[in-house]
PDB file of C-alpha atoms in Angstrom:
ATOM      1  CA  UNK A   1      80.319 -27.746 126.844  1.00 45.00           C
ATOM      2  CA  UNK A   2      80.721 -24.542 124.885  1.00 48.00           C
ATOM      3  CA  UNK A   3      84.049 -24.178 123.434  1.00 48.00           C
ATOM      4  CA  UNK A   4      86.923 -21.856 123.731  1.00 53.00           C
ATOM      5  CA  UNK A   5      87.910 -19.282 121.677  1.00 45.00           C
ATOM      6  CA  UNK A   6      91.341 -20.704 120.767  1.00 45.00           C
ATOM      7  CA  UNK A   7      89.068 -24.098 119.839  1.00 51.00           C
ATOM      8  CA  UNK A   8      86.694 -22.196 117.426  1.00 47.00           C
ATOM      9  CA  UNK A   9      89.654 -20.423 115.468  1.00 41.00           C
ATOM     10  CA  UNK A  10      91.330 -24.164 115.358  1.00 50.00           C
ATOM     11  CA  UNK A  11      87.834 -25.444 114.057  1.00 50.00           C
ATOM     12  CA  UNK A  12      87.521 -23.024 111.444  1.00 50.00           C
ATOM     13  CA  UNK A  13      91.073 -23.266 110.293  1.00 43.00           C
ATOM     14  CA  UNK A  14      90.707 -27.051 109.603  1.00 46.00           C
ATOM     15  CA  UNK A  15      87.148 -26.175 107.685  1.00 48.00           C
ATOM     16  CA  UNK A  16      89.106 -24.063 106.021  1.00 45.00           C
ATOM     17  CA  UNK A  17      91.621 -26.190 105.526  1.00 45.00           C
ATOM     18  CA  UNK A  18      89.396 -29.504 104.422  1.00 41.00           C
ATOM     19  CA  UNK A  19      87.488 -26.605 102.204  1.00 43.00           C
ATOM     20  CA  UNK A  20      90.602 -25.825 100.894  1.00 44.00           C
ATOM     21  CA  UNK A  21      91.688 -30.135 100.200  1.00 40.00           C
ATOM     22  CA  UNK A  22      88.544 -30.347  98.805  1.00 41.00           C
ATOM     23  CA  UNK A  23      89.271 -27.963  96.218  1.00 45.00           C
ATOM     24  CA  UNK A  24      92.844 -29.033  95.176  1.00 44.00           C
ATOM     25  CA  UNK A  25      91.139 -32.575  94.974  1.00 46.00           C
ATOM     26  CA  UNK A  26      88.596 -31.257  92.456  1.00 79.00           C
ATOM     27  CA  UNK A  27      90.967 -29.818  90.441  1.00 87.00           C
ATOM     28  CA  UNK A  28      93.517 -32.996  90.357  1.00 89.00           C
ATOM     29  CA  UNK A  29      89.911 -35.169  89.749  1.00 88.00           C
ATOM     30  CA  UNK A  30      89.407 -32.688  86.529  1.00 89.00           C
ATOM     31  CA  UNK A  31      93.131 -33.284  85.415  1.00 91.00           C
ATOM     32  CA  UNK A  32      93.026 -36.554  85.613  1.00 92.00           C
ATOM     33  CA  UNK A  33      89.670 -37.380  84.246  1.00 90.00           C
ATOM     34  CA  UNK A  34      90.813 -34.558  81.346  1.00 92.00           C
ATOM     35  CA  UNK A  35      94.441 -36.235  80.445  1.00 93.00           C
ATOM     36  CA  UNK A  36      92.154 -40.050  80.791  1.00 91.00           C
ATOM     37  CA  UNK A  37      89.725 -38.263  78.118  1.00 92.00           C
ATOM     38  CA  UNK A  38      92.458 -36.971  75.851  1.00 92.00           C
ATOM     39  CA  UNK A  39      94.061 -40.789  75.857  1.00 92.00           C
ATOM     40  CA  UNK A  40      91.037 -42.671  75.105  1.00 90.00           C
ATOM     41  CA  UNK A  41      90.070 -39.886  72.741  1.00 91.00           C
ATOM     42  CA  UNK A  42      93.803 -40.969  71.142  1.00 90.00           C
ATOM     43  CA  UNK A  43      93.434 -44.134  70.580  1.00 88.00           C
ATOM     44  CA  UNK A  44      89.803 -43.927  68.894  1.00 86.00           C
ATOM     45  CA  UNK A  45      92.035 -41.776  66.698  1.00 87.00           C
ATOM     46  CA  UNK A  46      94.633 -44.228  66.243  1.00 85.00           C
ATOM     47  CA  UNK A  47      92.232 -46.752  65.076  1.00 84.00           C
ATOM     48  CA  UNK A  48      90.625 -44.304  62.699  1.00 81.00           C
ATOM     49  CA  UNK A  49      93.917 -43.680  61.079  1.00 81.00           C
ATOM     50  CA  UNK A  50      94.652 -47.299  60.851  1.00 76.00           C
ATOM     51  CA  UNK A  51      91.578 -47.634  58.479  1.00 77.00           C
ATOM     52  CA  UNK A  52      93.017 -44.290  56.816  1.00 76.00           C
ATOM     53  CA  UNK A  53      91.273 -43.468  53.292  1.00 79.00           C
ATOM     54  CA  UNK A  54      90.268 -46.727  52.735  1.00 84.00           C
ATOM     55  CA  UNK A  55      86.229 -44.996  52.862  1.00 86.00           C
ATOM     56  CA  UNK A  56      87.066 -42.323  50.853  1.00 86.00           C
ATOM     57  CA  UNK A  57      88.837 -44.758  48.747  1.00 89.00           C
ATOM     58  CA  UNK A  58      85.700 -47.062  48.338  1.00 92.00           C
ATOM     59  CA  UNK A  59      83.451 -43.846  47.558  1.00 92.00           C
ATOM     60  CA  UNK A  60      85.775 -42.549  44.927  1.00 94.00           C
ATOM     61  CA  UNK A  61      85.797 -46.371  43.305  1.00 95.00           C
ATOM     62  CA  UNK A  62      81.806 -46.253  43.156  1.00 96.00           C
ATOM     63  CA  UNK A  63      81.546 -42.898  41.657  1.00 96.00           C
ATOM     64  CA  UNK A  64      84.588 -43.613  39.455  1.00 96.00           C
ATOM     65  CA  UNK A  65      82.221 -46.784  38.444  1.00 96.00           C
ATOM     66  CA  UNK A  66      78.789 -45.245  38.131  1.00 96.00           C
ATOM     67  CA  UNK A  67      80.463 -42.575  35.794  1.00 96.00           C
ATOM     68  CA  UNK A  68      81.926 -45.473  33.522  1.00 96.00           C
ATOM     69  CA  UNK A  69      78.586 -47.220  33.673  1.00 96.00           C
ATOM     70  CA  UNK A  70      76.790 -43.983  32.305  1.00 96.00           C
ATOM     71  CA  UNK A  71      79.409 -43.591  29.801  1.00 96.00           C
ATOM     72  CA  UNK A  72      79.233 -46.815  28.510  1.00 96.00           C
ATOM     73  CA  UNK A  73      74.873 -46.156  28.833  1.00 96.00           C
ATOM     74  CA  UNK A  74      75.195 -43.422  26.712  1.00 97.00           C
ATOM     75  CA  UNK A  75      77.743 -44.862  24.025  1.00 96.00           C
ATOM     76  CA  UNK A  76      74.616 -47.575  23.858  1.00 96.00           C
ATOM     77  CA  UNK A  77      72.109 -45.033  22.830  1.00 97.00           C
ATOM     78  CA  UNK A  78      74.223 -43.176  20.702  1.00 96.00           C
ATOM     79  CA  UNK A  79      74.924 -46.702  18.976  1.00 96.00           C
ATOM     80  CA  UNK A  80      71.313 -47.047  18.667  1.00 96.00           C
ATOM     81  CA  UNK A  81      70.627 -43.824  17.214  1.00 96.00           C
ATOM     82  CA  UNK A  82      73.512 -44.408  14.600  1.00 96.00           C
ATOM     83  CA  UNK A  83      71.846 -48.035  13.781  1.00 96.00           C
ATOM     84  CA  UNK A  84      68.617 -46.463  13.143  1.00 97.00           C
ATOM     85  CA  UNK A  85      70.120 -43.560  10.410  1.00 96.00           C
ATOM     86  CA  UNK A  86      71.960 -46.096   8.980  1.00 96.00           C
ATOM     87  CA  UNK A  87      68.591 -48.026   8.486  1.00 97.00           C
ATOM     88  CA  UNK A  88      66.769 -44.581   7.354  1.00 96.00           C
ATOM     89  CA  UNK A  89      69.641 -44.395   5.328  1.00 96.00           C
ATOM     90  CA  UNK A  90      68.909 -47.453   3.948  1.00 96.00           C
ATOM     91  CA  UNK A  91      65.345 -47.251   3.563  1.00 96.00           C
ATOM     92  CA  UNK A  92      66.140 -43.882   1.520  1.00 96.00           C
ATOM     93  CA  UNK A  93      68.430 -45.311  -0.909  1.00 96.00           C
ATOM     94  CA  UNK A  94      65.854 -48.112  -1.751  1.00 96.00           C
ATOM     95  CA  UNK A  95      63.344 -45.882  -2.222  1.00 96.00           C
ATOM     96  CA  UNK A  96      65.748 -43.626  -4.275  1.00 95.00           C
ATOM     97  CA  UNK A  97      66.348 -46.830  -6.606  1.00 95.00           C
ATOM     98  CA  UNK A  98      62.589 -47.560  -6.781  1.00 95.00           C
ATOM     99  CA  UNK A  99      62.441 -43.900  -7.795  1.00 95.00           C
ATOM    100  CA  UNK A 100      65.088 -43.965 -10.725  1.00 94.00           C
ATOM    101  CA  UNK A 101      63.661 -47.561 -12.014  1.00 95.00           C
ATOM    102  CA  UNK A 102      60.114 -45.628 -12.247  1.00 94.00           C
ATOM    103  CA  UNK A 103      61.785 -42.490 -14.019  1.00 93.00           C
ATOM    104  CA  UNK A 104      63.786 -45.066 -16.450  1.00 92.00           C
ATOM    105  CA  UNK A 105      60.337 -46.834 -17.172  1.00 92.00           C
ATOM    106  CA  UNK A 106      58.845 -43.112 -17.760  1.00 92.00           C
ATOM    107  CA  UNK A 107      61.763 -42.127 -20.247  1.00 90.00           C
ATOM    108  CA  UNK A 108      60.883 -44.773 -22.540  1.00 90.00           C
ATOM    109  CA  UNK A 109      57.353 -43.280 -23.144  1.00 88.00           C
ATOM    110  CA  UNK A 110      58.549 -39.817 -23.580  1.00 86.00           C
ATOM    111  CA  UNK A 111      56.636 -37.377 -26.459  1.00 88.00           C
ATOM    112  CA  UNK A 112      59.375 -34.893 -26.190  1.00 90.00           C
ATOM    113  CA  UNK A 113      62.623 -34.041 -25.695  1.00 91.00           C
ATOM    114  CA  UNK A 114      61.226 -31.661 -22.504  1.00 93.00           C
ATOM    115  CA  UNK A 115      59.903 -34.673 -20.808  1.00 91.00           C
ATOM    116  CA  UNK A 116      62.777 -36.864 -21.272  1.00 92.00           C
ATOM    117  CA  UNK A 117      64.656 -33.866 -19.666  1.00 92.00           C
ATOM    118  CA  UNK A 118      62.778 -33.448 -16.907  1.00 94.00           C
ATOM    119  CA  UNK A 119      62.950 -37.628 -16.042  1.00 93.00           C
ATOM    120  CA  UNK A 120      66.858 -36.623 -16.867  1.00 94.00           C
ATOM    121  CA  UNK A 121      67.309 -34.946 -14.009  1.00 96.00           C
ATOM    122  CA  UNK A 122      65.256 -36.349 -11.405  1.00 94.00           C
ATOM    123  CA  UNK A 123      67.585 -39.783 -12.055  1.00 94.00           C
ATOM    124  CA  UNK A 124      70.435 -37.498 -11.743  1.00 96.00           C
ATOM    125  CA  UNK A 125      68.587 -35.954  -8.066  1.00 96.00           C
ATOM    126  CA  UNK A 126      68.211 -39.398  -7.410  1.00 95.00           C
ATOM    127  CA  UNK A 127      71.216 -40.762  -7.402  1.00 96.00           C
ATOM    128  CA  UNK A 128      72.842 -37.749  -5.691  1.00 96.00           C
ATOM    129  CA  UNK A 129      70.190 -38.695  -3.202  1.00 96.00           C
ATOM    130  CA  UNK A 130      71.729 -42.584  -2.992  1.00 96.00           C
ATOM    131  CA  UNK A 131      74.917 -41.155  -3.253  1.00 97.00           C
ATOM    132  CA  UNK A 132      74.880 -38.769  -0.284  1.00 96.00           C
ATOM    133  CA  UNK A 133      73.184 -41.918   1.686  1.00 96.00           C
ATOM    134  CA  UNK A 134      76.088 -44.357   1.108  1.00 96.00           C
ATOM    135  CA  UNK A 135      78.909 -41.108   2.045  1.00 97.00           C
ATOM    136  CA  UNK A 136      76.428 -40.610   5.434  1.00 96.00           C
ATOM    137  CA  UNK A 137      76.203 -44.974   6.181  1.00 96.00           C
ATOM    138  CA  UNK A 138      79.707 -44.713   5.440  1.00 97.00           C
ATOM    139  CA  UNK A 139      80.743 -41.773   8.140  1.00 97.00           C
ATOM    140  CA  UNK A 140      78.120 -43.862  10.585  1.00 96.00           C
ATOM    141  CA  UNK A 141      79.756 -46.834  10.509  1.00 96.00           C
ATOM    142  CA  UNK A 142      82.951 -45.343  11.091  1.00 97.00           C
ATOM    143  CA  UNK A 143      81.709 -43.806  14.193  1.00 96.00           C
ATOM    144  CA  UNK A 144      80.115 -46.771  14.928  1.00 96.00           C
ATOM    145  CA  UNK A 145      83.120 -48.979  15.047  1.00 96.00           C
ATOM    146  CA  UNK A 146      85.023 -45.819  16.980  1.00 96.00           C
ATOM    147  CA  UNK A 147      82.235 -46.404  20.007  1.00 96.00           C
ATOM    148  CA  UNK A 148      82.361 -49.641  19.923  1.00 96.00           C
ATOM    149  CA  UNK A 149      86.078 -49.399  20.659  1.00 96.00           C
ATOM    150  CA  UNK A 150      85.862 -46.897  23.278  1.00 96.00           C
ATOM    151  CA  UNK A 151      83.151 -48.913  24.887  1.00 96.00           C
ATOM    152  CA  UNK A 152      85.621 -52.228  25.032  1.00 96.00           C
ATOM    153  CA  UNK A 153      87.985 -49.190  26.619  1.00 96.00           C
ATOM    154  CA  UNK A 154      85.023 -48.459  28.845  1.00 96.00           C
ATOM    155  CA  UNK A 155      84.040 -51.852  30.278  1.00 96.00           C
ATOM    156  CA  UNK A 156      87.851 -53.316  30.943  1.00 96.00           C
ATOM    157  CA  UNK A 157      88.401 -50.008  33.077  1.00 96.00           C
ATOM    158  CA  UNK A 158      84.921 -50.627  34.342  1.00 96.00           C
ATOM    159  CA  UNK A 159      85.695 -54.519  35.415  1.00 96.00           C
ATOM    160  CA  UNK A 160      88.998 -53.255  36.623  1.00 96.00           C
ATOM    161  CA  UNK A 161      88.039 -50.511  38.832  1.00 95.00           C
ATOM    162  CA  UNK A 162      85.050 -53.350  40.163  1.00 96.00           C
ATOM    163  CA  UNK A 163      87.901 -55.691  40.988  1.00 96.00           C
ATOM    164  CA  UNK A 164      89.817 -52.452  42.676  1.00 95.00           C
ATOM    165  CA  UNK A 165      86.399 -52.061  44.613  1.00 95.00           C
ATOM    166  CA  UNK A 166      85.982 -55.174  45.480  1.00 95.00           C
ATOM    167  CA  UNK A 167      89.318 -55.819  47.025  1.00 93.00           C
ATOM    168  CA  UNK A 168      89.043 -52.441  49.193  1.00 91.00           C
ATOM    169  CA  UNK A 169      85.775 -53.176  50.533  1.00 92.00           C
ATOM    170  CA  UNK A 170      87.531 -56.599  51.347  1.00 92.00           C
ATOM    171  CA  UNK A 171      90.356 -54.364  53.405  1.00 87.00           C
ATOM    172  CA  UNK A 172      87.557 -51.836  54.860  1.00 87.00           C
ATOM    173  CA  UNK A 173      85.346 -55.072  56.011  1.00 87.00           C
ATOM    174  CA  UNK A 174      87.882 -56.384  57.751  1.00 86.00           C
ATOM    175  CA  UNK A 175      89.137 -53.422  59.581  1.00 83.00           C
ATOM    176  CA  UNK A 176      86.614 -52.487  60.438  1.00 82.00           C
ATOM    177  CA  UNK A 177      85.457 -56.397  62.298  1.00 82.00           C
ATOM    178  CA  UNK A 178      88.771 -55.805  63.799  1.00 78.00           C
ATOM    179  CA  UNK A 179      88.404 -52.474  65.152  1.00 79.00           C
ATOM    180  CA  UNK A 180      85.176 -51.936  65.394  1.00 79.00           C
ATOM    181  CA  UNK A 181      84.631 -53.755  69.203  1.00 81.00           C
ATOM    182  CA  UNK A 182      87.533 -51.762  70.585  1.00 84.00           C
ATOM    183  CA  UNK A 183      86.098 -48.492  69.237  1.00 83.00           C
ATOM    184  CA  UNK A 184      82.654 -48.748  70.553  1.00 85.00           C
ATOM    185  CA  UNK A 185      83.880 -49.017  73.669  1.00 87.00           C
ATOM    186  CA  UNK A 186      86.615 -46.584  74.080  1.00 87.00           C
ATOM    187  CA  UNK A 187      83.651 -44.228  72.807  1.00 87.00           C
ATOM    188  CA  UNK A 188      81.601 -45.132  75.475  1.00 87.00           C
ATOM    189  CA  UNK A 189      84.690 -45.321  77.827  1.00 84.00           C
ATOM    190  CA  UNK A 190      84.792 -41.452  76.220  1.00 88.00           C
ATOM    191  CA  UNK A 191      81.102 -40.291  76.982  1.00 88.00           C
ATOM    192  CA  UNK A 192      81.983 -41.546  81.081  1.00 84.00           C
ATOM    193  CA  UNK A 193      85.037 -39.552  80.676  1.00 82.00           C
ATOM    194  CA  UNK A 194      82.880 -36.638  79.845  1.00 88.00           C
ATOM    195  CA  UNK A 195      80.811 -37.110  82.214  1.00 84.00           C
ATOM    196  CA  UNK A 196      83.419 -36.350  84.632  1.00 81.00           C
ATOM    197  CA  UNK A 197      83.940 -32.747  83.818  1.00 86.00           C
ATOM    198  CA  UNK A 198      81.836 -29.953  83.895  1.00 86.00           C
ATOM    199  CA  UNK A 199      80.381 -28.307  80.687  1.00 89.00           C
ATOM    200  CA  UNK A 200      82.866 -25.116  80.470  1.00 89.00           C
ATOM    201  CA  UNK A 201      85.978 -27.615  80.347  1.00 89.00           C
ATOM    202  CA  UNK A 202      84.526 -30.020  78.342  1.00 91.00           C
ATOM    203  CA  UNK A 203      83.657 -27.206  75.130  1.00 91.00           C
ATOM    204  CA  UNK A 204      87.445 -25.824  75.938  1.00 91.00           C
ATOM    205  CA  UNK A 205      89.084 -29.235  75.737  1.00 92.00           C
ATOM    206  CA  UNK A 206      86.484 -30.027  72.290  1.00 91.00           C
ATOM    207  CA  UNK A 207      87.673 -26.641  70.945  1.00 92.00           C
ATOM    208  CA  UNK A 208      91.217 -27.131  71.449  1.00 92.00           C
ATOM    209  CA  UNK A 209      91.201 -30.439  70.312  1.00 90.00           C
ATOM    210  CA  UNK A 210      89.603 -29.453  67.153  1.00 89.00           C
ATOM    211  CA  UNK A 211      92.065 -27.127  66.012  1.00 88.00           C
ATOM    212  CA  UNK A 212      95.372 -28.899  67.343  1.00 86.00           C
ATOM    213  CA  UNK A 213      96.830 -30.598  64.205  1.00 80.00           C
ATOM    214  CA  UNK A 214      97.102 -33.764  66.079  1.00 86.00           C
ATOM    215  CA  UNK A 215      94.155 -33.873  67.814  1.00 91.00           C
ATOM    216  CA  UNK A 216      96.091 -33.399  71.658  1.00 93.00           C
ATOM    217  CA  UNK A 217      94.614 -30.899  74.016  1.00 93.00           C
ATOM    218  CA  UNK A 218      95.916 -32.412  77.108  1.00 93.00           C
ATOM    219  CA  UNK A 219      99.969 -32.535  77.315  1.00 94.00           C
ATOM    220  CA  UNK A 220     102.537 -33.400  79.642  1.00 93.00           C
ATOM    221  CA  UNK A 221     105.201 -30.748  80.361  1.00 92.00           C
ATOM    222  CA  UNK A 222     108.390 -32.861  78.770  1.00 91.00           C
ATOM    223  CA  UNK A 223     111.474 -31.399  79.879  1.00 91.00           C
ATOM    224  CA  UNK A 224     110.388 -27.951  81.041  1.00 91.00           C
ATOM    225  CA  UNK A 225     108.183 -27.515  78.183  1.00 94.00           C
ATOM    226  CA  UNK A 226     104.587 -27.706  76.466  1.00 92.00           C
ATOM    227  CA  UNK A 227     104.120 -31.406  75.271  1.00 92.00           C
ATOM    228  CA  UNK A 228     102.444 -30.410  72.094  1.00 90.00           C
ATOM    229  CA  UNK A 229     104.104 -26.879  71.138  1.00 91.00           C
ATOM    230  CA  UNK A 230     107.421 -27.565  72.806  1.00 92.00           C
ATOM    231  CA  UNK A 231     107.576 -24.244  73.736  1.00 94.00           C
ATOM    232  CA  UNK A 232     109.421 -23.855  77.544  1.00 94.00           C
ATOM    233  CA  UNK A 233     107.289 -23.464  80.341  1.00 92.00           C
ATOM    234  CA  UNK A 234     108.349 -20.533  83.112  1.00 92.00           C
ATOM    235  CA  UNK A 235     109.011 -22.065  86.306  1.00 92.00           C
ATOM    236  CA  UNK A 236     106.076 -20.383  88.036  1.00 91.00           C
ATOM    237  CA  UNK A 237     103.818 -22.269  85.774  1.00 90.00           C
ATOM    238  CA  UNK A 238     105.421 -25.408  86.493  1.00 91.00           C
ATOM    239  CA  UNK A 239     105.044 -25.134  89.889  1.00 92.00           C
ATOM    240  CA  UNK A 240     101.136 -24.243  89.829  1.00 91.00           C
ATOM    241  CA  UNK A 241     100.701 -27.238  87.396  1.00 91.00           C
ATOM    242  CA  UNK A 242     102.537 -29.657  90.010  1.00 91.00           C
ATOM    243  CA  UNK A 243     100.410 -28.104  92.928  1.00 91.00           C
ATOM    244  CA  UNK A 244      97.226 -29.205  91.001  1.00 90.00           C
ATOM    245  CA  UNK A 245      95.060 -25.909  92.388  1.00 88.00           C
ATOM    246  CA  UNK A 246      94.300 -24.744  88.773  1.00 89.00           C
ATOM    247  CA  UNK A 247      93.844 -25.575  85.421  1.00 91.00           C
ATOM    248  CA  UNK A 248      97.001 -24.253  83.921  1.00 91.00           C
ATOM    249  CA  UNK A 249      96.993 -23.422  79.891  1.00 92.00           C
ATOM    250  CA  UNK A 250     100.210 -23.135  77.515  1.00 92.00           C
ATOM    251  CA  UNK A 251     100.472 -19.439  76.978  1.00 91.00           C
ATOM    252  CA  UNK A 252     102.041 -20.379  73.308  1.00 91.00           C
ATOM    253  CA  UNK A 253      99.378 -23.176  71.990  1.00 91.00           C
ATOM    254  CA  UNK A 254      96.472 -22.859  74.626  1.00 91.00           C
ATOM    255  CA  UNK A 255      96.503 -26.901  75.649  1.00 93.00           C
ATOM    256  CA  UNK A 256      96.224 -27.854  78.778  1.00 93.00           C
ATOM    257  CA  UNK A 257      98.945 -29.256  80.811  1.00 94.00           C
ATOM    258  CA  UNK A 258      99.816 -31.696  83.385  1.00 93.00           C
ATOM    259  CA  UNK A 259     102.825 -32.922  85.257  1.00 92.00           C
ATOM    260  CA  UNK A 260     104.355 -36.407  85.374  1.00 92.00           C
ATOM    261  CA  UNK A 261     102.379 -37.409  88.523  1.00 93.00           C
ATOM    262  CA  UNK A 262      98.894 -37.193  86.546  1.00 92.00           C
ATOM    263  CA  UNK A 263     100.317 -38.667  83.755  1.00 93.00           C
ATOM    264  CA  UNK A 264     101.255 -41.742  85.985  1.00 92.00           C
ATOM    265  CA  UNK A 265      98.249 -41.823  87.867  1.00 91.00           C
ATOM    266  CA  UNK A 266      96.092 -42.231  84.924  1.00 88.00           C
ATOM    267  CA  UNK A 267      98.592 -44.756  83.526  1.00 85.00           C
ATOM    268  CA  UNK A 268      98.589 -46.427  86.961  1.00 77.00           C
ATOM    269  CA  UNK A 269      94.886 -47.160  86.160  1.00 69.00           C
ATOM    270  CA  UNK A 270      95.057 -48.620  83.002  1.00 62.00           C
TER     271      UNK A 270
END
């Protein structure tokens, strides 16, 4: 039975009209599945701040020890190249003394006085020789012992700064057994959120996010005003965010907001 025209302009009112549902519905499934995304998004957060620096703490500890361990690796050589110029140093001055007792020897089978001279002063260069080797043993030595103390400096910082290590990666072990269950799945409970929203929002809410100082990009309007800038609201705005047709932004801070009733819903759920 063909209809009416009164019956086709009520049939295309309620299309309109269940168009138009559809639409607000959309928009309230976006908000919601935005502010759940922000609050499992916050609590991954949380649990990252629980474990705080304690990473950057452990890396800092292992470079602090690898630099102690080459320090004390290159006190070693240096002690080894001391040792051997104190044993060239010793080698000379024996072969200085051989030197002398061979000139001595020559001295007493001298013809003339040039000879004897000559012996003279090669003793003399001689023992300047020995002499400059005991006054270079001595300054070794010295250094030596100098190392050697900085070294015993070297390895107590180096066993303390293991038992600092040790004792974080205790702390960041066990942390991280605690927390690391709940944040694998309030990541993937964080990837379903995502899935929920289409790609436009999803960059807007990543961008925002990234450069809010603590990490909200979803707020609740808290007594007339942004949740995360606490600027006030007009009352226009406040009224389009309740009627859940748009996604409404704070003029002042760019998050996104939502009213009480989203807020509940998505608490509701949880």
């Amino acid at each position: 039975m063909a209809k009416t025209a009164k019956e086709k302009v009520d049939s295309k009112a309620k299309e309109k009209g269940a168009e138009k549902h559809d639409e607000e519905i959309t928009v309230e499934r976006k908000l919601l599945a935005l502010y759940k995304l922000q609050q499992t998004d916050t609590q991954i957060d949380r649990i990252r701040i629980v474990r705080g620096e304690l990473p950057l703490e452990v890396q800092d500890l292992e470079d602090e020890i690898i630099g102690l361990e080459t320090r004390v690796q290159n006190y070693q050589d240096e002690i080894e190249s001391l040792n051997k110029q104190i044993s060239d140093k010793n080698t000379a001055i024996k072969n200085s003394g051989e030197m002398i007792k061979k000139y001595e020897g020559q001295q007493m089978n001298v013809r003339n006085n040039r000879e004897y001279d000559s012996l003279s002063k090669e003793i003399e260069f001689q023992n300047l020789e020995i002499q400059l080797s005991e006054k270079r043993i001595k300054e070794f030595t010295q250094k030596l012992e100098v190392i050697n103390e900085e070294i015993a400096k070297a390895n107590a910082e180096l066993e303390e700064r293991k038992g600092d290590l040790d004792i974080k990666k205790a702390e960041l072990t066990d942390i991280v057994a605690e927390t690391e269950k709940e944040e694998t799945d309030l990541v993937d409970n964080s990837h379903e959120n995502q899935k929920l929203i289409e790609e436009r929002l999803l960059t807007a809410y990543k961008r925002i996010r990234k450069n809010a100082r603590n990490g909200l990009a979803v707020v609740q309007i808290e007594r007339d005003a942004c949740g995360g800038c606490f600027n006030t609201i007009p009352p226009q705005h406040q009224l389009d965010i309740r009627m859940h047709k748009k996604i409404i932004v704070c003029e002042y801070c760019g998050r996104i907001l939502v009213d009480s009733e989203i807020v509940n819903t998505v608490q509701g759920d949880n």
